[in-house]
PDB file of C-alpha atoms and ligand atoms in Angstrom:
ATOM      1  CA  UNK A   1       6.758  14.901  -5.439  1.00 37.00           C
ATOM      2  CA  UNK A   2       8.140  14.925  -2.004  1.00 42.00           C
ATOM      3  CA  UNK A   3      10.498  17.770  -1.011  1.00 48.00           C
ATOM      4  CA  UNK A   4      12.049  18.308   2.045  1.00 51.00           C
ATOM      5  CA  UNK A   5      13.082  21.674   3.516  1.00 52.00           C
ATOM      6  CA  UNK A   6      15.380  23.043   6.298  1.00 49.00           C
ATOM      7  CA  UNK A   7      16.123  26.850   7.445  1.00 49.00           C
ATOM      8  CA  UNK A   8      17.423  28.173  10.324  1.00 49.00           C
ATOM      9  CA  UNK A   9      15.193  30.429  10.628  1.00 48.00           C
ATOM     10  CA  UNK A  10      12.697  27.314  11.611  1.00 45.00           C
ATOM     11  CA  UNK A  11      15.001  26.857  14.258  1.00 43.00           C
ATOM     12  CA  UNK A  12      17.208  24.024  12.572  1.00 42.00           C
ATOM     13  CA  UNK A  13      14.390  21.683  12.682  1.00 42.00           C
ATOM     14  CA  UNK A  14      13.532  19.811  10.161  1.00 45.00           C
ATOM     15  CA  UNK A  15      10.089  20.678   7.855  1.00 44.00           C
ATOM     16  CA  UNK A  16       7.756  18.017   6.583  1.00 45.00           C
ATOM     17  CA  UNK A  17       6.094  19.651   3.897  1.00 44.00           C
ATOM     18  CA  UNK A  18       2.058  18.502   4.237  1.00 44.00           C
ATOM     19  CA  UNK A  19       1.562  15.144   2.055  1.00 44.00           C
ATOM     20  CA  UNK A  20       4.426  13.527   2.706  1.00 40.00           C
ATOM     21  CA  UNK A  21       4.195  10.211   4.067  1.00 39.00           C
ATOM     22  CA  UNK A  22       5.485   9.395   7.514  1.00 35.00           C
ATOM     23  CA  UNK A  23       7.362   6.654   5.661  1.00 35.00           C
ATOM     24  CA  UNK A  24       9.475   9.184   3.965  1.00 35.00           C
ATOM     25  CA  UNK A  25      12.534   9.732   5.247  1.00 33.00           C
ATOM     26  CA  UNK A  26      14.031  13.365   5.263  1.00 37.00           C
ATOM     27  CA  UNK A  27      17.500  13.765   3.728  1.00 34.00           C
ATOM     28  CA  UNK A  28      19.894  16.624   4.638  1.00 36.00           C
ATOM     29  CA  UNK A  29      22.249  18.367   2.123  1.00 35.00           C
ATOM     30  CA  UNK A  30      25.377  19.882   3.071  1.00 33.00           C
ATOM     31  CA  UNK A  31      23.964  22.848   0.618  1.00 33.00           C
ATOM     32  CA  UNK A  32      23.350  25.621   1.683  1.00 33.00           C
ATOM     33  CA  UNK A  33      21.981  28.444  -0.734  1.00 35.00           C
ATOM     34  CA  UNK A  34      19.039  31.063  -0.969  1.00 35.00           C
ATOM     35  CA  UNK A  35      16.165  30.018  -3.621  1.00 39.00           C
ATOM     36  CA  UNK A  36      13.823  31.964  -5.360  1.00 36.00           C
ATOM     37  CA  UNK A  37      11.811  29.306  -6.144  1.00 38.00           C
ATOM     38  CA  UNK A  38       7.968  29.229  -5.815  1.00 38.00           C
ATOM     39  CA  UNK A  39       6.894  27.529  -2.670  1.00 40.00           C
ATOM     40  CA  UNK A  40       4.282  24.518  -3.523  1.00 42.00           C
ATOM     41  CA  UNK A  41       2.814  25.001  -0.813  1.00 44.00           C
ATOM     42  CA  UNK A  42       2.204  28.959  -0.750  1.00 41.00           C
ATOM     43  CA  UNK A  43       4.073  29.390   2.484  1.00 42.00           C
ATOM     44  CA  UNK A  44       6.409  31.831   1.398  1.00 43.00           C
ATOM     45  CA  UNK A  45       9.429  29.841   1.431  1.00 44.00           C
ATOM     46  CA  UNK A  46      11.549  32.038  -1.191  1.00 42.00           C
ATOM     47  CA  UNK A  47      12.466  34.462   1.631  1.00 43.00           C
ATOM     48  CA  UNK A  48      13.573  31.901   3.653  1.00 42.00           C
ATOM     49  CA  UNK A  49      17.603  30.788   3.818  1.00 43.00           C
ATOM     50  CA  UNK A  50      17.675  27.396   2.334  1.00 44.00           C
ATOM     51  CA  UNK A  51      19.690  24.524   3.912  1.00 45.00           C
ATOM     52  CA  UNK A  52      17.963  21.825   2.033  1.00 47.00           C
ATOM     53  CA  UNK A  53      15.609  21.706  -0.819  1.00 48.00           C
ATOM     54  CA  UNK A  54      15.497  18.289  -2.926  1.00 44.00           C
ATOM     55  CA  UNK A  55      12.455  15.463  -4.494  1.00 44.00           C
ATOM     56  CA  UNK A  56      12.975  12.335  -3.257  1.00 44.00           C
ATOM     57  CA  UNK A  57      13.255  11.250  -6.978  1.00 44.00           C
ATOM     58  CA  UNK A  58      16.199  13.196  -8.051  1.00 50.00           C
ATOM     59  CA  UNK A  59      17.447  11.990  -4.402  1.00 51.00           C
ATOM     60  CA  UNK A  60      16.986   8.055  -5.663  1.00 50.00           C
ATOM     61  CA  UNK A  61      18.645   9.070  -9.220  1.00 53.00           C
ATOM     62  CA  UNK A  62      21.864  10.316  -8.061  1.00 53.00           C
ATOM     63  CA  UNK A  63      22.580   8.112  -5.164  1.00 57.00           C
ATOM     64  CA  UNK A  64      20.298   4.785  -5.588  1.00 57.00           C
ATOM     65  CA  UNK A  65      23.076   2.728  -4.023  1.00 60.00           C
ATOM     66  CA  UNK A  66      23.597   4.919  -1.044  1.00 60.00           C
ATOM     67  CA  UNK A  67      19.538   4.419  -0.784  1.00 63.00           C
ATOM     68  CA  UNK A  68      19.572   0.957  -1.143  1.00 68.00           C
ATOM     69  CA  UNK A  69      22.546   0.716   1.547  1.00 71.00           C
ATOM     70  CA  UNK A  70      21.783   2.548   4.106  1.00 84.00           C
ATOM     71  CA  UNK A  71      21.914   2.042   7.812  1.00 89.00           C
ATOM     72  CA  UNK A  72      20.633   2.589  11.221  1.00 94.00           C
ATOM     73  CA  UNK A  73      23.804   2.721  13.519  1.00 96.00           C
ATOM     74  CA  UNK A  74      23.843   3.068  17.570  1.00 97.00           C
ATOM     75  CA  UNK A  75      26.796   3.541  19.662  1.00 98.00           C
ATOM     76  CA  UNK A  76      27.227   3.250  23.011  1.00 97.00           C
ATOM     77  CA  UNK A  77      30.490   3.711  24.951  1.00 98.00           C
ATOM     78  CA  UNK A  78      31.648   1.309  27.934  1.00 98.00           C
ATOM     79  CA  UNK A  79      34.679   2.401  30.399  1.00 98.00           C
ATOM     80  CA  UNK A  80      36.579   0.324  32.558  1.00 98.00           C
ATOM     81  CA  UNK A  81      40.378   0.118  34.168  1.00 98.00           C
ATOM     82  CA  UNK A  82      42.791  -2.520  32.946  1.00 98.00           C
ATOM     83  CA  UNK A  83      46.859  -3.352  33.337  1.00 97.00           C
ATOM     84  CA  UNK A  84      48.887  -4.784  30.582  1.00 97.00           C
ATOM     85  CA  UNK A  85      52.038  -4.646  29.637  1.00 97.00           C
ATOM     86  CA  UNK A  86      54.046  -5.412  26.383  1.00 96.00           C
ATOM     87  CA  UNK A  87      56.380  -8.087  25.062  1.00 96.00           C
ATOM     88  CA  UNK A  88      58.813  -7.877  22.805  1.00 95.00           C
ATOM     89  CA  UNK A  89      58.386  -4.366  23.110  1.00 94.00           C
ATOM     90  CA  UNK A  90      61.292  -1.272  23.615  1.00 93.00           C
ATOM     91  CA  UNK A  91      59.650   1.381  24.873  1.00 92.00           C
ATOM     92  CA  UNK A  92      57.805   2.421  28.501  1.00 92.00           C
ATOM     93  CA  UNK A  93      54.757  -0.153  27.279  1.00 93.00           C
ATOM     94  CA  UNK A  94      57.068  -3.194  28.081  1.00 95.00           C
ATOM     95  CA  UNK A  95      56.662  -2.240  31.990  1.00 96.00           C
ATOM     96  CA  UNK A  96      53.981  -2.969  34.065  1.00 96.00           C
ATOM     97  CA  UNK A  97      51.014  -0.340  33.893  1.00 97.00           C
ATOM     98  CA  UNK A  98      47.301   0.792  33.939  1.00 97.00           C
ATOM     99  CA  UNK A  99      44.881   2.204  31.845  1.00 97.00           C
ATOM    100  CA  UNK A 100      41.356   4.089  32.176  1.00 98.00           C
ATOM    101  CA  UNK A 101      39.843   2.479  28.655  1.00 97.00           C
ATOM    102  CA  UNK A 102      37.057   3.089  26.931  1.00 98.00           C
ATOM    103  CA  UNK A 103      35.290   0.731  24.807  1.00 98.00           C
ATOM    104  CA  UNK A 104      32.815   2.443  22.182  1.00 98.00           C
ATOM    105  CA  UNK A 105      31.045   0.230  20.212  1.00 98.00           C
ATOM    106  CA  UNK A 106      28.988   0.428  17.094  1.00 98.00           C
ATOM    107  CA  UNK A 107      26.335  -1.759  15.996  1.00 97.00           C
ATOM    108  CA  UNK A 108      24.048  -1.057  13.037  1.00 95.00           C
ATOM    109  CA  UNK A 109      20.812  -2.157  11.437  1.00 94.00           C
ATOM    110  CA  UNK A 110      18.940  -1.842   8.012  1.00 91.00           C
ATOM    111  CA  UNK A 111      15.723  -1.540   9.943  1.00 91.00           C
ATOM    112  CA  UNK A 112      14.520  -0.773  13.492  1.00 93.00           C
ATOM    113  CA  UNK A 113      13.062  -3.777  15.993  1.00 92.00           C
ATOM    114  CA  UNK A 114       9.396  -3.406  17.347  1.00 93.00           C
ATOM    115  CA  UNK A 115      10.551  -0.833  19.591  1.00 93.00           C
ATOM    116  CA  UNK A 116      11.947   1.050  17.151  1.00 94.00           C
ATOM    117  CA  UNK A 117      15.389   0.530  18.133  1.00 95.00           C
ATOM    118  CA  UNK A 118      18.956  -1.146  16.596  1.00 95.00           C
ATOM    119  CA  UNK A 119      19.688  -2.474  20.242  1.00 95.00           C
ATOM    120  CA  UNK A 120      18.702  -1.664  23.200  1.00 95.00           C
ATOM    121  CA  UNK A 121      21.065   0.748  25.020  1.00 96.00           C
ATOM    122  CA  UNK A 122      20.837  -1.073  28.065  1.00 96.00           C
ATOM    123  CA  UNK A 123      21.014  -4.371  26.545  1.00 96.00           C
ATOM    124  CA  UNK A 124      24.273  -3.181  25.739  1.00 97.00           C
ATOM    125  CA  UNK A 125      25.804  -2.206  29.019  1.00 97.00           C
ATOM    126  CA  UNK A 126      24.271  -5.498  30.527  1.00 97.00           C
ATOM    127  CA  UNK A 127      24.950  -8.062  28.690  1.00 97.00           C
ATOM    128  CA  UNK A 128      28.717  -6.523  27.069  1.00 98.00           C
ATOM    129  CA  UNK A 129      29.630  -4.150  29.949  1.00 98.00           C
ATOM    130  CA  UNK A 130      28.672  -7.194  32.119  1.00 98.00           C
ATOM    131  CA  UNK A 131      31.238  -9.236  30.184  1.00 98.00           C
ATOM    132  CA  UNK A 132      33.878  -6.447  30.714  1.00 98.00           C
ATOM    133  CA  UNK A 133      32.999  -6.333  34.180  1.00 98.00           C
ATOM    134  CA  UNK A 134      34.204  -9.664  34.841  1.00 97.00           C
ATOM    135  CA  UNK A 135      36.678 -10.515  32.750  1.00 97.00           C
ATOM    136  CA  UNK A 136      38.649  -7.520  31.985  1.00 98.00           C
ATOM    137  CA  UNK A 137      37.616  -4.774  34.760  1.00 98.00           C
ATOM    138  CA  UNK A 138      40.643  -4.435  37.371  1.00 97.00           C
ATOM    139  CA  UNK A 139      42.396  -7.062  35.682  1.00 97.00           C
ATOM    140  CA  UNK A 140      45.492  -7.390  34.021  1.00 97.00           C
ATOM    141  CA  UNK A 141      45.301  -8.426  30.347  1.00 98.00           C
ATOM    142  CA  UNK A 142      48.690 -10.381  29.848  1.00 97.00           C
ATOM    143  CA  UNK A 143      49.981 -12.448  26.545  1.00 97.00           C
ATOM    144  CA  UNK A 144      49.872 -15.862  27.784  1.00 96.00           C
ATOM    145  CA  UNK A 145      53.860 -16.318  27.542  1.00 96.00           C
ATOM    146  CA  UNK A 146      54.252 -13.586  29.656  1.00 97.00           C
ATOM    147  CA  UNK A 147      57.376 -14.327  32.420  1.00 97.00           C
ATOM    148  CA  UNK A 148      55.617 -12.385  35.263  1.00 97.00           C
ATOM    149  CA  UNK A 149      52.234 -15.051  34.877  1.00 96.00           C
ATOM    150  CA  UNK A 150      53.511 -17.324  37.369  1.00 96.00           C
ATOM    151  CA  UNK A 151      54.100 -14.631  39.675  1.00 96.00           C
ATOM    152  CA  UNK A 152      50.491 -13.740  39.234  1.00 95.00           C
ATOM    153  CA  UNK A 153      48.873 -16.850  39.948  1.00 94.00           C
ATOM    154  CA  UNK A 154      51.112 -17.464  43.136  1.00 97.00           C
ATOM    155  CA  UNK A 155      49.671 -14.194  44.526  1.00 96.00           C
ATOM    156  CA  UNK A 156      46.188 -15.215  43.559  1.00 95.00           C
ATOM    157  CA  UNK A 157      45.700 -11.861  41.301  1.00 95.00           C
ATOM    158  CA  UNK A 158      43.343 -12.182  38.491  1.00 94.00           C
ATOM    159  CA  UNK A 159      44.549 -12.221  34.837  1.00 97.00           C
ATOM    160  CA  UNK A 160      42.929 -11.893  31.147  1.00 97.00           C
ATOM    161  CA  UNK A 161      45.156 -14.131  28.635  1.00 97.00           C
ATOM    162  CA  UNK A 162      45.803 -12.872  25.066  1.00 97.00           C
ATOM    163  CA  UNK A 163      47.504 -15.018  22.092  1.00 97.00           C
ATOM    164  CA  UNK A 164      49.210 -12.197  21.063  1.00 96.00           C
ATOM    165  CA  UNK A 165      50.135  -8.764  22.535  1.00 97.00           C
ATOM    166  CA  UNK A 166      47.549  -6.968  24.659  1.00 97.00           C
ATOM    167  CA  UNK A 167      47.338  -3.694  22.929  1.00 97.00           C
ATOM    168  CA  UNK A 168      44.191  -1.733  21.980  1.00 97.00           C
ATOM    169  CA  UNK A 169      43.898  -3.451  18.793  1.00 98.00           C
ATOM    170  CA  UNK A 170      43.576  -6.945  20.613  1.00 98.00           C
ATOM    171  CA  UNK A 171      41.630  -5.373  23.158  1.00 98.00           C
ATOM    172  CA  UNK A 172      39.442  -3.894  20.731  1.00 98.00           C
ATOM    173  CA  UNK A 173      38.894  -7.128  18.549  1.00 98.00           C
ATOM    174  CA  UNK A 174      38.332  -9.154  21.676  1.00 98.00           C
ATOM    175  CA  UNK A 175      35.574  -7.075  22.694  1.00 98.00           C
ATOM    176  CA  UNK A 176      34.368  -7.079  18.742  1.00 97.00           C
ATOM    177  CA  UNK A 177      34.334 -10.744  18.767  1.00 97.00           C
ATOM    178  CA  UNK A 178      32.666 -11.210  22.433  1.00 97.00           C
ATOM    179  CA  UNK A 179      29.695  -8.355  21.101  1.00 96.00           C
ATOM    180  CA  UNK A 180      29.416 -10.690  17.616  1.00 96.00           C
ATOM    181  CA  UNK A 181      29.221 -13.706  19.084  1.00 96.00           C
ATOM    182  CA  UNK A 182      26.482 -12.712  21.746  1.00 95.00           C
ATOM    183  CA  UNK A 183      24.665 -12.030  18.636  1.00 94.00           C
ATOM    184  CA  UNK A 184      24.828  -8.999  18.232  1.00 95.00           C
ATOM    185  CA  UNK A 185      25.040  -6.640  15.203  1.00 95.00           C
ATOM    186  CA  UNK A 186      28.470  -5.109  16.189  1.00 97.00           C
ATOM    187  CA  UNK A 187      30.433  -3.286  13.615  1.00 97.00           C
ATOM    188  CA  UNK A 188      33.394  -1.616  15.128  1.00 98.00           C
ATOM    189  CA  UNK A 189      34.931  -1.216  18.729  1.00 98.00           C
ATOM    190  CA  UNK A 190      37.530   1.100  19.280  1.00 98.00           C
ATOM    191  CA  UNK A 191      39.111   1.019  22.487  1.00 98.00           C
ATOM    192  CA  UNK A 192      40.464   4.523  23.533  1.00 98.00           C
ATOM    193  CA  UNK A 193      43.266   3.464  25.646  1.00 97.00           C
ATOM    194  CA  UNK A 194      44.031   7.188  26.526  1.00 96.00           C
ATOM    195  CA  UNK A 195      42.246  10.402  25.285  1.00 95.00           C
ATOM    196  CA  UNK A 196      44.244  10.861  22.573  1.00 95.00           C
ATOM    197  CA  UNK A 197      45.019   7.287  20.785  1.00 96.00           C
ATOM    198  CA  UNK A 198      42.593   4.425  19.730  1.00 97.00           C
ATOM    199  CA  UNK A 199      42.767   1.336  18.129  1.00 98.00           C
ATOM    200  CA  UNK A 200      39.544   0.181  16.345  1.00 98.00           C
ATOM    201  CA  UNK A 201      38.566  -3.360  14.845  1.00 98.00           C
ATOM    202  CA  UNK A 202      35.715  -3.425  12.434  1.00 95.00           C
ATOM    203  CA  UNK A 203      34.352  -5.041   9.538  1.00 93.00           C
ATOM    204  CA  UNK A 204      35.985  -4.414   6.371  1.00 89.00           C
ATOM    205  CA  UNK A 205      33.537  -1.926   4.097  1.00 70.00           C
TER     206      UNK A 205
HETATM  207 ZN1   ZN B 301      49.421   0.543  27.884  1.00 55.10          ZN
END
């Protein structure tokens, strides 16, 4: 039997009582509660404020599908400056303007590569950020009906085309689909298009 224990009087780390395989994985319950119980080990652990104290088997019983589902996730966040503007649209967004946006995307794994990673971090940033870097970065993202295109290309300025509306959302999906199609295990971008509002495309749960 496998139990796992957390106090804060250990300093919030996490215990690994002695026999426990380093392929078990620790779990961490939201309970927190004081036990009387014997320690198995004889290390005193009834005067110790409990955070966590469960078997790995009672663990499996309550939640085997959370077990059998779960997930490795990274994220890693990607900023960059961008102009749009809206059609169709009554409000300020119909005018020309900027925004500092920030791309944070997920990507998640049942299991970790050789390196013990989902994705390299820096992977990321190259090969996505790279992407961004060149095709959206100091750009403006503009539906390809928009009047003002013509305009654009006259003056030589560079421009990213959208089918529809260049919101967040698209924003956010077209970065989705560019991660996904490079292969990699992207779940959800949400593109903060201010620090207070996002829109986020991900895969359906
Ligand atoms: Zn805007």
């Amino acid at each position: 039997m496998a139990i796992i224990l957390r106090s804060p009087q250990a300093q919030g780390r996490a215990q690994r009582a002695p026999g426990i395989g380093a392929s078990e994985a620790e779990y961490v319950f939201g309970l927190e509660t004081r036990s009387s119980l014997r320690s198995p080990l004889g290390v005193g652990l009834d005067t110790m404020r409990w955070e966590i104290m469960e078997t790995h088997l009672e663990w499996r019983d309550w939640m085997p599908s959370l077990w059998e589902d779960a997930m490795f996730e990274v994220t890693r966040e990607l900023r960059f400056c961008y102009g749009h503007r809206l059609l169709q649209y009554d409000g300020k967004c119909k005018h020309l303007h900027g925004h500092n946006g920030r791309a944070v995307l997920t990507f998640a794994a049942p299991s970790l590569d050789q390196l013990g990673m989902v994705i390299d971090f820096s992977k990321i940033k190259k090969s996505i950020g790279g992407w961004i870097d060149t095709n959206l970065d100091h750009r403006m993202i503009l539906h390809r009906d928009d009047p003002i295109l013509p305009e654009f290309r006259r003056l030589g300025e560079p421009v990213f085309l959208t089918d529809v509306n260049p919101t967040a959302e698209t924003i956010a999906r077209l970065i989705f689909e560019h991660a996904a199609n490079e292969g990699f295990p992207v779940t959800q971008v949400s593109l903060w298009e201010t620090d207070d509002a996002y829109a986020t495309y991900r895969l359906s749960k």
